[in-house]
Coordinates of N, CA and C in Angstrom, one line a residue:
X253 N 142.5 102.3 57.3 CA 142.5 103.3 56.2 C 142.8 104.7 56.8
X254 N 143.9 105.3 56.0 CA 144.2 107.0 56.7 C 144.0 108.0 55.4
X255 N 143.3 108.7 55.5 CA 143.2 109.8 55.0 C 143.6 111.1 55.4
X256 N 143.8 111.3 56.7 CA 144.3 112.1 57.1 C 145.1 112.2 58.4
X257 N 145.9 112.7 59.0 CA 146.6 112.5 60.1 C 146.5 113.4 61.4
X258 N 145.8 112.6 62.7 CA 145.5 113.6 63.7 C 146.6 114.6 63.9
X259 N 146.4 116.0 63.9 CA 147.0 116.8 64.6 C 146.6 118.3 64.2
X260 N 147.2 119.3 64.8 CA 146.6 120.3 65.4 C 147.7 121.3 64.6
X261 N 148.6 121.1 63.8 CA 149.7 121.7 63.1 C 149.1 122.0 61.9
X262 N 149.5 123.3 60.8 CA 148.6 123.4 59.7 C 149.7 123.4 58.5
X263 N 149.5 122.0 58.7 CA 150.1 120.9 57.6 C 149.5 119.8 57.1
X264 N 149.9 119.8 55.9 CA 149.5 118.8 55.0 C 150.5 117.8 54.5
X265 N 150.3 116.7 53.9 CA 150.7 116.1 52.9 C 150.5 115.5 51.5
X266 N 152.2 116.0 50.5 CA 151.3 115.4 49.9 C 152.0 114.0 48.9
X267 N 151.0 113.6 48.1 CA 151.4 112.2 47.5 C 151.4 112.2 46.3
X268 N 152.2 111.5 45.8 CA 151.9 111.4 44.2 C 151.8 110.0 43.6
X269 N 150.7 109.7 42.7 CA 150.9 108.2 42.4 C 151.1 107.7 41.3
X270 N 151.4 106.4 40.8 CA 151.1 105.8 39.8 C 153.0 106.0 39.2
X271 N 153.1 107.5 38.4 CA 154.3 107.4 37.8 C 154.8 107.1 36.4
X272 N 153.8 107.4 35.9 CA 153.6 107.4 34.1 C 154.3 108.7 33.7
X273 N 154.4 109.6 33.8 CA 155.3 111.0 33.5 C 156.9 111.4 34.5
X274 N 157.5 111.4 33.5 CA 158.8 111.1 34.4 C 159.5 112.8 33.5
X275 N 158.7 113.7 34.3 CA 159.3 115.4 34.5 C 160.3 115.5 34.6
X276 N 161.4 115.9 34.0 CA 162.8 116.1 34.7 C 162.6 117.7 35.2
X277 N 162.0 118.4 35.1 CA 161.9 119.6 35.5 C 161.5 119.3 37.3
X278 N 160.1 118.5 37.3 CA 159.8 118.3 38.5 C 160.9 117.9 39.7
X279 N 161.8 117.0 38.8 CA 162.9 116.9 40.0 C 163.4 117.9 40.4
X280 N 163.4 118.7 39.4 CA 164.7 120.0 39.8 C 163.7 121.1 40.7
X281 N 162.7 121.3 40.5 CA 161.8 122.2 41.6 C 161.7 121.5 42.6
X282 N 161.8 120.4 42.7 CA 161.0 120.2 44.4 C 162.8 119.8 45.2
X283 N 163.6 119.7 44.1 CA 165.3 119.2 44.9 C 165.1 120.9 45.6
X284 N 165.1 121.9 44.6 CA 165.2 123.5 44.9 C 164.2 123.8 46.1
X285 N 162.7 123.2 46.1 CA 162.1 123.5 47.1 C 162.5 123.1 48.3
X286 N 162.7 121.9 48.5 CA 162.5 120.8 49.5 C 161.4 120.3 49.8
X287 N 160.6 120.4 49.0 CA 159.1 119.9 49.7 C 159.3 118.4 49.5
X288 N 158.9 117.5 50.7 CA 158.6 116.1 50.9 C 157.2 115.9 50.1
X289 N 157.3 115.3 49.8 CA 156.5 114.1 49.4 C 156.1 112.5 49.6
X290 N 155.6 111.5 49.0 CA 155.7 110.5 49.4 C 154.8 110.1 47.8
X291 N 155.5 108.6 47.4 CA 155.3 108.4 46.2 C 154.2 106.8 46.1
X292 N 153.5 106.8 45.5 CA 152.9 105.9 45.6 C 152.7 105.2 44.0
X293 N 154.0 104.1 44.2 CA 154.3 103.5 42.6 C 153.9 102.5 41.8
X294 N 153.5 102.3 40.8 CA 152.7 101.1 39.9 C 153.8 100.5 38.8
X295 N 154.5 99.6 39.1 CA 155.0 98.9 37.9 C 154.9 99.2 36.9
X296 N 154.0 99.0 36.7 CA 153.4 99.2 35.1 C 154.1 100.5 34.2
X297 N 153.6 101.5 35.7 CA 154.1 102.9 35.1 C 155.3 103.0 35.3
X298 N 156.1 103.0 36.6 CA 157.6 103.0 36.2 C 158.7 102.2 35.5
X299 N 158.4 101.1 35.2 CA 159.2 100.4 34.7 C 160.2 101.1 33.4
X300 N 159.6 101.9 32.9 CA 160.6 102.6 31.9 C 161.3 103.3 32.0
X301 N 161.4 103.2 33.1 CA 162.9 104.2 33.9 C 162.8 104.7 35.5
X302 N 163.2 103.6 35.8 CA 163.0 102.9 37.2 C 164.2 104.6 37.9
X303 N 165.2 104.7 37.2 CA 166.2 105.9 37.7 C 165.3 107.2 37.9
X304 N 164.4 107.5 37.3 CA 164.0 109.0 37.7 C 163.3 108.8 39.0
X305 N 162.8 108.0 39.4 CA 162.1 107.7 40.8 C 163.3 107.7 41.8
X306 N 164.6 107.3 41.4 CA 165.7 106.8 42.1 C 165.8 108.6 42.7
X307 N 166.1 109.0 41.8 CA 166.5 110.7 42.2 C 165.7 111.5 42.9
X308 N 164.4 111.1 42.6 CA 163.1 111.9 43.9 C 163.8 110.9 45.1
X309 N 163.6 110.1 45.2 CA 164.0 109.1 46.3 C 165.0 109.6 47.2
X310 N 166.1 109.7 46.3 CA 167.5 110.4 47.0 C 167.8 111.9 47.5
X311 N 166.5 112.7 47.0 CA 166.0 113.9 48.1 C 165.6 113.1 49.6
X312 N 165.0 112.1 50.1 CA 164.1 111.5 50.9 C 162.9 111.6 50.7
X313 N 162.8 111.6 49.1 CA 161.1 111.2 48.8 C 160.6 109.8 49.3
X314 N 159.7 109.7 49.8 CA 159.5 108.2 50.4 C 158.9 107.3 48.8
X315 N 159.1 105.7 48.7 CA 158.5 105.2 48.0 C 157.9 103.8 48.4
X316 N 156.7 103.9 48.0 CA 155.4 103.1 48.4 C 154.7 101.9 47.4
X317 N 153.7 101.6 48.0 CA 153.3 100.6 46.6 C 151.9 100.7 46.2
X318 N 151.9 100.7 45.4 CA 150.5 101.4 44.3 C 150.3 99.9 43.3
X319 N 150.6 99.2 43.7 CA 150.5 97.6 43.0 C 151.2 97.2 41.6
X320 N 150.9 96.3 41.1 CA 151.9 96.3 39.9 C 151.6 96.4 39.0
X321 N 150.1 96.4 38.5 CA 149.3 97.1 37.5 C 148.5 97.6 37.4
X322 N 147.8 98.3 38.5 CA 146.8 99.4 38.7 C 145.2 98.5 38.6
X323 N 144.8 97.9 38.6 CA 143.7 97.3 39.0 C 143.1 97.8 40.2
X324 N 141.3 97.5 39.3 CA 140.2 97.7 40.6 C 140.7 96.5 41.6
X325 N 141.0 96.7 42.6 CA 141.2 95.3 43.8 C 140.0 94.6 43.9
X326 N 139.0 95.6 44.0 CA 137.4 94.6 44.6 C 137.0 93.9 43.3
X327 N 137.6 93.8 42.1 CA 137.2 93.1 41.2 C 138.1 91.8 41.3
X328 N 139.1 91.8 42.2 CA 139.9 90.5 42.1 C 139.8 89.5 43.0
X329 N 140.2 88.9 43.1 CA 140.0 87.7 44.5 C 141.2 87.4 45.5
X330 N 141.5 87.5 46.5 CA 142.3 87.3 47.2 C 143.4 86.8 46.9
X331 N 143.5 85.7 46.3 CA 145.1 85.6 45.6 C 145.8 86.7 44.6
X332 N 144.9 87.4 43.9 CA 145.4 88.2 43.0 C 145.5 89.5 43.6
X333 N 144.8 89.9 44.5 CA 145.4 91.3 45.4 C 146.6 91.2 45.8
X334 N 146.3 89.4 46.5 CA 147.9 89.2 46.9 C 149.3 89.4 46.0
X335 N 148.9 88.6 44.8 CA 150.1 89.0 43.7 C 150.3 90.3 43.1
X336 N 149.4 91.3 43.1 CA 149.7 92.5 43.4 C 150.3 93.6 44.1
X337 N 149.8 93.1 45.6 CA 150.6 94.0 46.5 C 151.7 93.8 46.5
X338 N 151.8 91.9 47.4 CA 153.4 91.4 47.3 C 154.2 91.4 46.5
X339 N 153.8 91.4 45.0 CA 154.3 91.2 43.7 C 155.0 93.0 43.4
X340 N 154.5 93.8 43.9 CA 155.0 95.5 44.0 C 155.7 95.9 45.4
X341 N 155.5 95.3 46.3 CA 156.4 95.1 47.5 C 157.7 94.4 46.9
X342 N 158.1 93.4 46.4 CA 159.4 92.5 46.0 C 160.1 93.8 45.1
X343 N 159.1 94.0 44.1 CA 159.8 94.7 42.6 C 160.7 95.8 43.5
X344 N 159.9 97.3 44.2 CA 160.5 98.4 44.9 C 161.6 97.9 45.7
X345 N 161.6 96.9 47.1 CA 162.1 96.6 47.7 C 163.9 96.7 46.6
X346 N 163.6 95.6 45.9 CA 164.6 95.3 44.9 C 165.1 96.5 44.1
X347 N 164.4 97.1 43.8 CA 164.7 98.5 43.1 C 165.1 99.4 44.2
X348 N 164.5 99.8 44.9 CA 164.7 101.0 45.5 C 165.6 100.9 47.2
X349 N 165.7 99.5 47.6 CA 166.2 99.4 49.0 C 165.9 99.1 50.2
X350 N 164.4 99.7 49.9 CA 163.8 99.0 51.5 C 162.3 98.9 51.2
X351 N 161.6 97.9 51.7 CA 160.3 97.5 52.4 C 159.3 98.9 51.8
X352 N 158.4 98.9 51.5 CA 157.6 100.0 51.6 C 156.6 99.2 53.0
X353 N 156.5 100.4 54.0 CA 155.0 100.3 55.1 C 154.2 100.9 54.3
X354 N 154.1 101.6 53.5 CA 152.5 102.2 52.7 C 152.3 101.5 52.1
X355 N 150.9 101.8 51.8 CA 150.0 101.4 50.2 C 148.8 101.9 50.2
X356 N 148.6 102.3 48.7 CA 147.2 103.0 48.5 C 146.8 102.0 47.2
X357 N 145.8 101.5 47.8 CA 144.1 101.1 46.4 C 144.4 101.8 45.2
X358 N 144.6 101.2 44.2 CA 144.2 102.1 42.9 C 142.6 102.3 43.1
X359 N 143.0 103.7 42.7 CA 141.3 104.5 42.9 C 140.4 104.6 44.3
X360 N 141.5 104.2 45.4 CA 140.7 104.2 46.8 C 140.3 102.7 46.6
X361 N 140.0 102.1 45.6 CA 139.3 100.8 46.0 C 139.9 99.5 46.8
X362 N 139.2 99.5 47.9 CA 139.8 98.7 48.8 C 138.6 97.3 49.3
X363 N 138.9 96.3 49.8 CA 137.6 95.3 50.4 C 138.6 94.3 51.3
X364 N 137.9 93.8 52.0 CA 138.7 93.5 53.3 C 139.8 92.1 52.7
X365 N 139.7 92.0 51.3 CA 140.6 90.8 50.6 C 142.3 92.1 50.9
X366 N 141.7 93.0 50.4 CA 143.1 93.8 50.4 C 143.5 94.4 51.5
X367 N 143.0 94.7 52.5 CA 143.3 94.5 54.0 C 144.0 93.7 54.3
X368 N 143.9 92.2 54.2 CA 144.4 91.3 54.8 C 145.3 90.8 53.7
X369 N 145.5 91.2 52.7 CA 146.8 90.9 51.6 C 147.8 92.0 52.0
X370 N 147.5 93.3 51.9 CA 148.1 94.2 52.4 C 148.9 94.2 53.7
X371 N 148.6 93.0 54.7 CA 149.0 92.7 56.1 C 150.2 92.1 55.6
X372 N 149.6 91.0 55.3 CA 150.4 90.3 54.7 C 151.6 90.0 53.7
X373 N 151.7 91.2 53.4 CA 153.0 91.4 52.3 C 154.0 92.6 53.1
X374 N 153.7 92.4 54.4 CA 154.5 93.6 55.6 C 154.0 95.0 55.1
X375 N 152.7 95.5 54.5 CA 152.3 97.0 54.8 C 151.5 97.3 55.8
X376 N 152.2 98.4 57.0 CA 151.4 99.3 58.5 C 150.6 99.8 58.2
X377 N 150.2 100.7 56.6 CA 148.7 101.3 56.5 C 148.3 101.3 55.3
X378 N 147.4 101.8 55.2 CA 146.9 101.7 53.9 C 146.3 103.2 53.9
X379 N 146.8 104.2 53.2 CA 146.6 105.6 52.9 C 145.6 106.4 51.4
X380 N 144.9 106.8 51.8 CA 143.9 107.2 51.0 C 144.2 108.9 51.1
X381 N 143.0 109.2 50.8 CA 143.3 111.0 51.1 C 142.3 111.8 50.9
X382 N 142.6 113.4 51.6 CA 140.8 114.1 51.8 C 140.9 115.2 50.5
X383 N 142.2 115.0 49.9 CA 141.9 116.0 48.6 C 142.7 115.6 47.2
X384 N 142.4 116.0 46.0 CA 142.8 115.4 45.0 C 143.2 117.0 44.1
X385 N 144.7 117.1 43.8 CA 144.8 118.1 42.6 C 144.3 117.4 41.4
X386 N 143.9 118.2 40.5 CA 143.6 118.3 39.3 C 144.7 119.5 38.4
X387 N 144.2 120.2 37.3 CA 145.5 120.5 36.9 C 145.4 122.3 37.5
X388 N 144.3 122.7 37.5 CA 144.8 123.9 38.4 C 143.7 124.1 40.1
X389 N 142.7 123.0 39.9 CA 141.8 123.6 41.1 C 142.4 122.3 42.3
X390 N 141.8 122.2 43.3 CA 142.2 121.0 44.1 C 140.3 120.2 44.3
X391 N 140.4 119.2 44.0 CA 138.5 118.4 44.6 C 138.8 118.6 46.3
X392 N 138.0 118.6 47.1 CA 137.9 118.5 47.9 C 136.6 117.4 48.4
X393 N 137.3 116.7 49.8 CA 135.9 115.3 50.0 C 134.8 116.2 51.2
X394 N 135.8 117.3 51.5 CA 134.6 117.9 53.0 C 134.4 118.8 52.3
X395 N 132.7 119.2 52.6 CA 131.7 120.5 52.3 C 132.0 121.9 52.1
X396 N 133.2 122.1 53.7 CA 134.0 123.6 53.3 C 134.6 123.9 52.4
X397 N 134.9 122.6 51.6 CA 136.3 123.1 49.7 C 137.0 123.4 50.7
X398 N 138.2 123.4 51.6 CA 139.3 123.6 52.4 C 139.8 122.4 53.5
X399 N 141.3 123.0 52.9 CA 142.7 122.0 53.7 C 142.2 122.3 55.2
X400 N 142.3 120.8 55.6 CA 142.0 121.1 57.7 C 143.6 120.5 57.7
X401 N 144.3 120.4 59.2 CA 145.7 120.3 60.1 C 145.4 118.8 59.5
X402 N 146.6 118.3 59.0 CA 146.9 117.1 58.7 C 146.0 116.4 57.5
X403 N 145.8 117.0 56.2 CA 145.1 116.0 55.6 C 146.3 115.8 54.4
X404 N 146.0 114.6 53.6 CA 146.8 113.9 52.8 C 145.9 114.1 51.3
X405 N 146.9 114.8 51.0 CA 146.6 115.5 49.3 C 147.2 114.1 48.2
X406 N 146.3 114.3 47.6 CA 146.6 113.0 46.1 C 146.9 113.6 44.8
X407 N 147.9 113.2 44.2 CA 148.6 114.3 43.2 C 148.9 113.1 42.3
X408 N 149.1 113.2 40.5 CA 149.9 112.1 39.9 C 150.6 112.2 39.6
X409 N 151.7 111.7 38.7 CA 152.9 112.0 37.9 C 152.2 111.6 36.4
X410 N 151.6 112.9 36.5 CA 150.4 113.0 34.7 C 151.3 114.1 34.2
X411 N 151.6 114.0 32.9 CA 152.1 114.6 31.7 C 151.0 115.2 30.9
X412 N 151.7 116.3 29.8 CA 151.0 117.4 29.0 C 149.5 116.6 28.7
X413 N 149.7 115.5 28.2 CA 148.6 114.9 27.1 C 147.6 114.2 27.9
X414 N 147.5 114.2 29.6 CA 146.2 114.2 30.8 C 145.9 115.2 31.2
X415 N 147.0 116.8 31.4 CA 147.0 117.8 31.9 C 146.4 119.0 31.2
X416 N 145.9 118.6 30.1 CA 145.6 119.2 29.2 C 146.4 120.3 28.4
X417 N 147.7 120.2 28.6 CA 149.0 120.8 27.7 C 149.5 121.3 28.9
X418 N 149.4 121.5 30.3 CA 150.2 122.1 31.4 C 151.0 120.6 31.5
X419 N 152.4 120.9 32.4 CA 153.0 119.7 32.7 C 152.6 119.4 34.3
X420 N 153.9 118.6 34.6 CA 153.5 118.1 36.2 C 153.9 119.1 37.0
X421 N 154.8 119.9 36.6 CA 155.6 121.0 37.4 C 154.6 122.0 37.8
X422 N 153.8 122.5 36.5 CA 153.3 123.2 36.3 C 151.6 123.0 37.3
X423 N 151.4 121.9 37.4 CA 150.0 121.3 38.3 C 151.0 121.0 39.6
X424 N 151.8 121.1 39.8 CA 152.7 120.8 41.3 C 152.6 122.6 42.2
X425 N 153.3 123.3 41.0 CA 153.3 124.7 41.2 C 152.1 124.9 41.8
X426 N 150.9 125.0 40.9 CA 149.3 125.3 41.3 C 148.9 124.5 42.8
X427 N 149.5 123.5 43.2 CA 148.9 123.2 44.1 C 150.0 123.6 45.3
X428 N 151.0 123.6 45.1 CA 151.7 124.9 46.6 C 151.4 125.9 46.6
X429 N 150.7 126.5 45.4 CA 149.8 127.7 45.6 C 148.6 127.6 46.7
X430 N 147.9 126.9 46.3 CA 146.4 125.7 46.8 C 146.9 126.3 48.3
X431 N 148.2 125.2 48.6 CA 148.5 125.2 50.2 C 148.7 126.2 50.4
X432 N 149.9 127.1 50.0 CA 150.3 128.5 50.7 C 149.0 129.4 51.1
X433 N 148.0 129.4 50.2 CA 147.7 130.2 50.4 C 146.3 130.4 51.3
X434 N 146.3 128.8 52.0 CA 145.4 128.4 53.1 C 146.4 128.4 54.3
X435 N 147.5 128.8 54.0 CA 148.0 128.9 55.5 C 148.8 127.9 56.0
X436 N 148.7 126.3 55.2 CA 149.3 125.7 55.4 C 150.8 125.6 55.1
X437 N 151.9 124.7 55.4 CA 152.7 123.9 55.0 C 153.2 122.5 54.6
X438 N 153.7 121.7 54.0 CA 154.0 120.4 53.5 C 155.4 120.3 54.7
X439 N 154.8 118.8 55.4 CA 155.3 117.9 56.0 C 155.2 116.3 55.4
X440 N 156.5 115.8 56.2 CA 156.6 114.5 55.0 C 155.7 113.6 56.1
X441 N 154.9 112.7 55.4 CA 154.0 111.8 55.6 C 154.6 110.4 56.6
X442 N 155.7 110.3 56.0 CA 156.4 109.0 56.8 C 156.8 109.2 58.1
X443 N 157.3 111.1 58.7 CA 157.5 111.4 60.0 C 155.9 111.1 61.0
X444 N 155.1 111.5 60.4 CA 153.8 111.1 60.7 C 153.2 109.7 61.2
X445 N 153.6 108.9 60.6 CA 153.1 107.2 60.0 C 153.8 106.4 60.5

């Protein structure tokens, strides 16, 4: 399990999951920014337009696997993690071009059934994270409320009607504020990994 990545550079990363809100604005800020990312995708939610993922991608947004329909894992039994992971490893592969090495738990929830399904369907890690945007503050998991050198930020692709009328752009914005203004910068997660 990685939540964050040893090093001594004051950088972050960050991720986005699931993929239910398909922003066309968001493409166009972060093509304009360059900020890396790394995407962490659920079937379920992309399936209705498998192309807007295609275009974050073709910046060198990395894409990952977030399972095929967002399930607690520790509620399932080993065969069915398995048809999860492997079963969202085949779909991307097929869609997108290559292999994902990542994967993240829906909801962090992990048990050693998904460890070893996770091995098994060719993922190197399994990626969690030390901070979570929300629509304008960021949670934080350590006591200081602040970004340390290498942690991995958890972001969604949530629309107006989760954001409470802000879009994704608009909660993407607020959190390069977040980072800028601790000093950090956004490095892509896969040069790391």
């Amino acid at each position: 399990m990685i939540s964050d990545i040893p090093t001594k550079e004051k950088i972050v990363f960050l991720t986005f999951d699931d993929g239910a809100e398909k922003d066309p604005e968001f493409v166009t800020m972060m093509r304009e920014l360059k900020i890396p990312f790394t995407m962490f995708l659920t079937d379920s939610a992309i399936r209705t337009d498998y192309g807007y993922f295609e275009q974050l991608q073709r910046l060198g947004d990395g894409v990952h696997n977030h399972t095929l329909t967002h399930p607690n894992l520790r509620t399932l039994g080993a065969a069915a993690q398995k048809r999860e992971i492997c079963g969202q490893q085949e779909k991307l592969r097929n869609r997108y071009g290559t292999m994902p090495r990542l994967f993240r738990p829906p909801y962090g929830n992990w048990d050693e059934n998904t460890r070893a399904a996770a091995a098994s369907c060719g993922i190197e890690a399994i990626v969690l994270w030390r901070e979570s945007m929300q629509i304008t503050n960021m949670q934080y998991q350590r006591a200081d409320r602040k970004l340390h050198p290498g942690d991995i930020i958890l972001a969604h692709f949530r629309g107006p009607s989760e954001l409470k009328g802000a879009t994704m752009t608009e909660m993407t914005a607020n959190l390069l504020r977040h980072i800028r203004k601790q000093g950090f910068t956004v490095a892509r997660l896969e040069d790391y990994l």
